[in-house]
PDB file of C-alpha atoms in Angstrom:
ATOM      1  CA  MET A  10    -154.966   9.913 -22.390  1.00  0.00           C
ATOM      2  CA  SER A  11    -158.163  11.269 -23.990  1.00  0.00           C
ATOM      3  CA  ARG A  12    -160.285   8.820 -25.784  1.00  0.00           C
ATOM      4  CA  THR A  13    -159.112   9.942 -29.032  1.00  0.00           C
ATOM      5  CA  ILE A  14    -155.448   9.546 -28.194  1.00  0.00           C
ATOM      6  CA  LEU A  15    -156.700   6.040 -26.802  1.00  0.00           C
ATOM      7  CA  GLY A  16    -158.437   5.435 -30.284  1.00  0.00           C
ATOM      8  CA  ALA A  17    -155.503   6.529 -32.207  1.00  0.00           C
ATOM      9  CA  ALA A  18    -153.335   4.300 -29.649  1.00  0.00           C
ATOM     10  CA  VAL A  19    -155.301   1.221 -29.933  1.00  0.00           C
ATOM     11  CA  ALA A  20    -155.347   1.557 -33.675  1.00  0.00           C
ATOM     12  CA  ALA A  21    -151.581   1.611 -33.658  1.00  0.00           C
ATOM     13  CA  LEU A  22    -151.844  -1.650 -31.619  1.00  0.00           C
ATOM     14  CA  ALA A  23    -153.963  -3.293 -34.078  1.00  0.00           C
ATOM     15  CA  LEU A  24    -151.905  -2.280 -36.818  1.00  0.00           C
ATOM     16  CA  SER A  25    -148.932  -4.162 -34.971  1.00  0.00           C
ATOM     17  CA  LEU A  26    -151.382  -7.331 -35.451  1.00  0.00           C
ATOM     18  CA  SER A  27    -150.765  -7.316 -39.621  1.00  0.00           C
ATOM     19  CA  ALA A  28    -147.235  -6.364 -39.603  1.00  0.00           C
ATOM     20  CA  SER A  29    -144.323  -8.359 -38.724  1.00  0.00           C
ATOM     21  CA  VAL A  30    -142.170  -5.849 -37.019  1.00  0.00           C
ATOM     22  CA  ALA A  31    -143.595  -3.018 -34.882  1.00  0.00           C
ATOM     23  CA  THR A  32    -142.917   0.606 -35.666  1.00  0.00           C
ATOM     24  CA  ALA A  33    -141.624   2.891 -33.430  1.00  0.00           C
ATOM     25  CA  ALA A  34    -145.004   4.329 -32.805  1.00  0.00           C
ATOM     26  CA  ASP A  35    -146.425   0.998 -32.017  1.00  0.00           C
ATOM     27  CA  GLU A  36    -143.820   0.781 -29.479  1.00  0.00           C
ATOM     28  CA  GLY A  37    -144.540   3.532 -27.422  1.00  0.00           C
ATOM     29  CA  ILE A  38    -148.196   2.402 -26.567  1.00  0.00           C
ATOM     30  CA  MET A  39    -147.092  -1.523 -26.670  1.00  0.00           C
ATOM     31  CA  LYS A  40    -145.090  -0.832 -23.594  1.00  0.00           C
ATOM     32  CA  TYR A  41    -148.504  -0.826 -21.735  1.00  0.00           C
ATOM     33  CA  ALA A  42    -149.917  -4.200 -23.267  1.00  0.00           C
ATOM     34  CA  ILE A  43    -150.368  -7.206 -20.995  1.00  0.00           C
ATOM     35  CA  ASN A  44    -151.879  -9.495 -23.375  1.00  0.00           C
ATOM     36  CA  LYS A  45    -150.811 -10.641 -27.019  1.00  0.00           C
ATOM     37  CA  PRO A  46    -153.582  -8.634 -28.967  1.00  0.00           C
ATOM     38  CA  SER A  47    -155.742 -11.506 -30.676  1.00  0.00           C
ATOM     39  CA  THR A  48    -158.831 -12.628 -32.187  1.00  0.00           C
ATOM     40  CA  ALA A  49    -158.584 -16.080 -30.188  1.00  0.00           C
ATOM     41  CA  TRP A  50    -161.815 -15.596 -28.297  1.00  0.00           C
ATOM     42  CA  ASN A  51    -162.672 -18.453 -26.265  1.00  0.00           C
ATOM     43  CA  VAL A  52    -166.430 -18.542 -26.408  1.00  0.00           C
ATOM     44  CA  TYR A  53    -168.445 -20.847 -24.093  1.00  0.00           C
ATOM     45  CA  GLY A  54    -172.082 -21.618 -22.557  1.00  0.00           C
ATOM     46  CA  PRO A  55    -175.397 -23.057 -23.459  1.00  0.00           C
ATOM     47  CA  GLY A  56    -177.689 -21.415 -25.948  1.00  0.00           C
ATOM     48  CA  GLN A  57    -175.028 -19.847 -28.296  1.00  0.00           C
ATOM     49  CA  THR A  58    -173.056 -20.797 -31.332  1.00  0.00           C
ATOM     50  CA  ASN A  59    -169.878 -19.232 -32.593  1.00  0.00           C
ATOM     51  CA  ALA A  60    -167.353 -19.675 -35.614  1.00  0.00           C
ATOM     52  CA  TYR A  61    -164.477 -17.707 -36.760  1.00  0.00           C
ATOM     53  CA  VAL A  62    -165.167 -15.153 -39.662  1.00  0.00           C
ATOM     54  CA  ARG A  63    -162.776 -13.682 -42.040  1.00  0.00           C
ATOM     55  CA  ASP A  64    -163.287  -9.784 -42.690  1.00  0.00           C
ATOM     56  CA  LYS A  65    -160.602  -7.589 -44.091  1.00  0.00           C
ATOM     57  CA  ALA A  66    -162.633  -4.500 -42.940  1.00  0.00           C
ATOM     58  CA  VAL A  67    -160.884  -4.931 -39.214  1.00  0.00           C
ATOM     59  CA  VAL A  68    -157.338  -5.220 -38.541  1.00  0.00           C
ATOM     60  CA  GLY A  69    -156.520  -9.034 -38.344  1.00  0.00           C
ATOM     61  CA  GLY A  70    -158.734 -10.089 -40.778  1.00  0.00           C
ATOM     62  CA  GLY A  71    -161.704 -11.376 -39.119  1.00  0.00           C
ATOM     63  CA  GLY A  72    -163.390 -12.029 -35.796  1.00  0.00           C
ATOM     64  CA  VAL A  73    -165.544 -14.546 -34.115  1.00  0.00           C
ATOM     65  CA  ARG A  74    -169.351 -14.189 -34.338  1.00  0.00           C
ATOM     66  CA  VAL A  75    -171.470 -14.966 -31.277  1.00  0.00           C
ATOM     67  CA  ALA A  76    -175.203 -15.524 -32.074  1.00  0.00           C
ATOM     68  CA  VAL A  77    -177.057 -15.982 -28.592  1.00  0.00           C
ATOM     69  CA  ALA A  78    -180.180 -17.798 -29.211  1.00  0.00           C
ATOM     70  CA  THR A  79    -181.265 -18.712 -25.571  1.00  0.00           C
ATOM     71  CA  PRO A  80    -180.474 -15.605 -23.598  1.00  0.00           C
ATOM     72  CA  ASP A  81    -180.815 -15.468 -19.808  1.00  0.00           C
ATOM     73  CA  PRO A  82    -180.555 -11.929 -18.637  1.00  0.00           C
ATOM     74  CA  ALA A  83    -180.327 -12.801 -14.942  1.00  0.00           C
ATOM     75  CA  ALA A  84    -177.098 -14.679 -15.665  1.00  0.00           C
ATOM     76  CA  ALA A  85    -175.609 -13.128 -18.811  1.00  0.00           C
ATOM     77  CA  TRP A  86    -171.940 -14.449 -17.700  1.00  0.00           C
ATOM     78  CA  ARG A  87    -173.283 -17.937 -18.566  1.00  0.00           C
ATOM     79  CA  ILE A  88    -172.441 -17.065 -22.082  1.00  0.00           C
ATOM     80  CA  SER A  89    -168.846 -15.344 -22.442  1.00  0.00           C
ATOM     81  CA  GLY A  90    -165.962 -14.658 -24.515  1.00  0.00           C
ATOM     82  CA  SER A  91    -162.410 -14.756 -22.938  1.00  0.00           C
ATOM     83  CA  GLN A  92    -159.116 -14.400 -23.755  1.00  0.00           C
ATOM     84  CA  ALA A  93    -156.096 -14.669 -21.299  1.00  0.00           C
ATOM     85  CA  VAL A  94    -154.144 -11.616 -20.002  1.00  0.00           C
ATOM     86  CA  ASN A  95    -150.353 -12.574 -20.045  1.00  0.00           C
ATOM     87  CA  GLY A  96    -148.911  -9.595 -17.521  1.00  0.00           C
ATOM     88  CA  LYS A  97    -149.162  -9.346 -14.035  1.00  0.00           C
ATOM     89  CA  ILE A  98    -151.549  -6.547 -12.619  1.00  0.00           C
ATOM     90  CA  ALA A  99    -151.170  -5.243  -9.158  1.00  0.00           C
ATOM     91  CA  LYS A 100    -153.875  -3.829  -7.053  1.00  0.00           C
ATOM     92  CA  GLY A 101    -154.493  -0.190  -8.006  1.00  0.00           C
ATOM     93  CA  ASP A 102    -152.928  -0.104 -11.494  1.00  0.00           C
ATOM     94  CA  VAL A 103    -155.411   1.734 -13.973  1.00  0.00           C
ATOM     95  CA  ILE A 104    -156.319  -0.928 -16.539  1.00  0.00           C
ATOM     96  CA  THR A 105    -157.949  -0.240 -19.863  1.00  0.00           C
ATOM     97  CA  VAL A 106    -159.553  -3.381 -22.012  1.00  0.00           C
ATOM     98  CA  ALA A 107    -160.201  -2.208 -25.871  1.00  0.00           C
ATOM     99  CA  PHE A 108    -161.858  -4.772 -28.277  1.00  0.00           C
ATOM    100  CA  TRP A 109    -162.938  -4.304 -31.662  1.00  0.00           C
ATOM    101  CA  ALA A 110    -166.857  -5.456 -32.427  1.00  0.00           C
ATOM    102  CA  LYS A 111    -169.740  -4.827 -34.562  1.00  0.00           C
ATOM    103  CA  ALA A 112    -172.927  -6.110 -34.219  1.00  0.00           C
ATOM    104  CA  GLU A 113    -175.601  -7.893 -36.772  1.00  0.00           C
ATOM    105  CA  PRO A 114    -179.474  -7.748 -37.054  1.00  0.00           C
ATOM    106  CA  VAL A 115    -181.432 -10.415 -35.208  1.00  0.00           C
ATOM    107  CA  ASP A 116    -184.919 -11.360 -36.501  1.00  0.00           C
ATOM    108  CA  GLY A 117    -185.233  -8.072 -38.541  1.00  0.00           C
ATOM    109  CA  GLY A 118    -184.143  -5.638 -36.245  1.00  0.00           C
ATOM    110  CA  ALA A 119    -181.005  -3.279 -35.882  1.00  0.00           C
ATOM    111  CA  PRO A 120    -177.605  -4.455 -35.765  1.00  0.00           C
ATOM    112  CA  ALA A 121    -177.028  -4.031 -31.956  1.00  0.00           C
ATOM    113  CA  ALA A 122    -175.724  -5.988 -29.164  1.00  0.00           C
ATOM    114  CA  VAL A 123    -174.837  -5.726 -25.405  1.00  0.00           C
ATOM    115  CA  VAL A 124    -171.961  -6.906 -23.455  1.00  0.00           C
ATOM    116  CA  THR A 125    -173.342  -6.675 -20.039  1.00  0.00           C
ATOM    117  CA  ASN A 126    -170.115  -6.417 -18.408  1.00  0.00           C
ATOM    118  CA  VAL A 127    -166.460  -6.389 -19.507  1.00  0.00           C
ATOM    119  CA  ARG A 128    -164.308  -7.952 -16.690  1.00  0.00           C
ATOM    120  CA  VAL A 129    -160.906  -8.821 -15.805  1.00  0.00           C
ATOM    121  CA  GLN A 130    -160.931 -11.535 -13.437  1.00  0.00           C
ATOM    122  CA  GLN A 131    -158.726 -14.406 -12.005  1.00  0.00           C
ATOM    123  CA  SER A 132    -158.291 -17.126 -14.483  1.00  0.00           C
ATOM    124  CA  ALA A 133    -159.104 -19.842 -11.870  1.00  0.00           C
ATOM    125  CA  GLU A 134    -161.397 -20.412  -9.244  1.00  0.00           C
ATOM    126  CA  PRO A 135    -162.536 -18.379  -7.271  1.00  0.00           C
ATOM    127  CA  TRP A 136    -162.658 -16.063 -10.406  1.00  0.00           C
ATOM    128  CA  GLY A 137    -162.198 -12.889  -8.496  1.00  0.00           C
ATOM    129  CA  GLY A 138    -162.618  -9.663 -10.167  1.00  0.00           C
ATOM    130  CA  VAL A 139    -159.541  -7.800 -10.958  1.00  0.00           C
ATOM    131  CA  VAL A 140    -161.545  -4.726 -12.781  1.00  0.00           C
ATOM    132  CA  GLU A 141    -165.337  -4.476 -13.096  1.00  0.00           C
ATOM    133  CA  GLY A 142    -165.719  -2.400 -16.535  1.00  0.00           C
ATOM    134  CA  GLY A 143    -169.573  -2.526 -16.790  1.00  0.00           C
ATOM    135  CA  ALA A 144    -171.520  -2.655 -19.952  1.00  0.00           C
ATOM    136  CA  VAL A 145    -170.883  -1.670 -23.517  1.00  0.00           C
ATOM    137  CA  LYS A 146    -173.526  -1.297 -26.080  1.00  0.00           C
ATOM    138  CA  VAL A 147    -172.416  -2.373 -29.487  1.00  0.00           C
ATOM    139  CA  GLU A 148    -174.292  -0.376 -32.249  1.00  0.00           C
ATOM    140  CA  GLY A 149    -174.156  -0.751 -35.971  1.00  0.00           C
ATOM    141  CA  ALA A 150    -172.687  -3.182 -38.299  1.00  0.00           C
ATOM    142  CA  GLU A 151    -169.470  -1.231 -38.745  1.00  0.00           C
ATOM    143  CA  TRP A 152    -166.287  -2.137 -36.829  1.00  0.00           C
ATOM    144  CA  LYS A 153    -165.685   0.314 -33.865  1.00  0.00           C
ATOM    145  CA  ILE A 154    -163.098   0.108 -30.907  1.00  0.00           C
ATOM    146  CA  TYR A 155    -164.999   0.007 -27.421  1.00  0.00           C
ATOM    147  CA  SER A 156    -163.060   0.487 -24.357  1.00  0.00           C
ATOM    148  CA  VAL A 157    -163.567   0.373 -20.510  1.00  0.00           C
ATOM    149  CA  SER A 158    -161.199   1.229 -17.712  1.00  0.00           C
ATOM    150  CA  GLY A 159    -160.920   0.759 -14.556  1.00  0.00           C
ATOM    151  CA  ARG A 160    -158.652   0.313 -11.228  1.00  0.00           C
ATOM    152  CA  ALA A 161    -157.527  -3.028 -10.313  1.00  0.00           C
ATOM    153  CA  ALA A 162    -159.218  -4.096  -6.990  1.00  0.00           C
ATOM    154  CA  MET A 163    -156.573  -6.906  -6.621  1.00  0.00           C
ATOM    155  CA  ASP A 164    -153.156  -8.400  -7.605  1.00  0.00           C
ATOM    156  CA  ALA A 165    -152.903 -10.996 -10.576  1.00  0.00           C
ATOM    157  CA  ASP A 166    -150.042 -12.839 -11.113  1.00  0.00           C
ATOM    158  CA  LYS A 167    -148.385 -12.978 -14.614  1.00  0.00           C
ATOM    159  CA  GLY A 168    -150.646 -15.254 -16.545  1.00  0.00           C
ATOM    160  CA  GLY A 169    -153.057 -15.380 -13.781  1.00  0.00           C
ATOM    161  CA  ALA A 170    -155.939 -13.195 -15.511  1.00  0.00           C
ATOM    162  CA  ALA A 171    -158.196 -13.314 -18.093  1.00  0.00           C
ATOM    163  CA  VAL A 172    -161.065 -10.884 -19.726  1.00  0.00           C
ATOM    164  CA  SER A 173    -164.595 -11.968 -20.076  1.00  0.00           C
ATOM    165  CA  LEU A 174    -167.017 -10.415 -21.830  1.00  0.00           C
ATOM    166  CA  HIS A 175    -170.323 -11.309 -20.648  1.00  0.00           C
ATOM    167  CA  LEU A 176    -172.864 -11.891 -23.784  1.00  0.00           C
ATOM    168  CA  GLY A 177    -175.926 -13.708 -22.760  1.00  0.00           C
ATOM    169  CA  SER A 178    -178.415 -11.108 -21.816  1.00  0.00           C
ATOM    170  CA  ALA A 179    -180.163 -10.652 -24.874  1.00  0.00           C
ATOM    171  CA  LYS A 180    -180.852 -12.708 -27.982  1.00  0.00           C
ATOM    172  CA  GLN A 181    -178.249 -11.140 -30.236  1.00  0.00           C
ATOM    173  CA  THR A 182    -175.305 -11.644 -32.678  1.00  0.00           C
ATOM    174  CA  VAL A 183    -172.106  -9.989 -32.203  1.00  0.00           C
ATOM    175  CA  VAL A 184    -168.682 -10.323 -33.932  1.00  0.00           C
ATOM    176  CA  LEU A 185    -165.623  -9.815 -31.659  1.00  0.00           C
ATOM    177  CA  GLY A 186    -162.469  -8.548 -32.990  1.00  0.00           C
ATOM    178  CA  PRO A 187    -158.891  -8.077 -31.788  1.00  0.00           C
ATOM    179  CA  LEU A 188    -158.801  -7.595 -27.936  1.00  0.00           C
ATOM    180  CA  PHE A 189    -156.065  -5.420 -26.162  1.00  0.00           C
ATOM    181  CA  VAL A 190    -155.260  -5.039 -22.482  1.00  0.00           C
ATOM    182  CA  LEU A 191    -153.471  -1.987 -21.249  1.00  0.00           C
ATOM    183  CA  ASP A 192    -151.761  -1.741 -17.819  1.00  0.00           C
ATOM    184  CA  PHE A 193    -151.402   2.135 -17.272  1.00  0.00           C
ATOM    185  CA  GLY A 194    -149.622   1.684 -13.509  1.00  0.00           C
ATOM    186  CA  ALA A 195    -150.915   3.069 -10.497  1.00  0.00           C
ATOM    187  CA  ASN A 196    -150.201   6.715 -10.938  1.00  0.00           C
ATOM    188  CA  TYR A 197    -152.272   7.152 -13.950  1.00  0.00           C
ATOM    189  CA  ASP A 198    -155.709   9.314 -13.702  1.00  0.00           C
ATOM    190  CA  PRO A 199    -158.252   6.784 -14.853  1.00  0.00           C
ATOM    191  CA  SER A 200    -160.592   9.836 -15.677  1.00  0.00           C
ATOM    192  CA  GLN A 201    -158.338  10.363 -18.657  1.00  0.00           C
ATOM    193  CA  VAL A 202    -158.920   7.250 -20.174  1.00  0.00           C
ATOM    194  CA  LYS A 203    -162.848   7.022 -21.414  1.00  0.00           C
TER     195      LYS A 203
END
């Protein structure tokens, strides 16, 4: 699946957030979804504030604004946003995490933020990494879809995983919109998802 196709697929998923019944086109990509697409971010950690904001410019009607006032670059994971993954993940599956986000200016700078790691992890101790997705630069004050893909390094039982976005590396403000987690199975070529 190319980046353009993935973007269109995620957009179709996003549309299903605001529709009461998924269309036939939505159902094609929905079969890969292993979470309930949502803006219900659980944001935690010292040195940040967060609040839900309404915004008709994004599917779902809003997101969670996270303002990091006291960053800790050596431990960026201490300030994170997370959401549950409801489905089961098998070791070797190609997982794509896609989310809507935008940045807001801080101290007169450009609207930019960095998610130092997009991670699918166990939802309980020892918080093992199922997929380490790497960093994402959120650029601009307009909503965009950002995505990372990787192969699962371990199994996760149904409901046993969560997505975690590490936000604490810099003084920044990011608004997190709907999250989508897709499992394409073990036979999918991850180089096709970028």
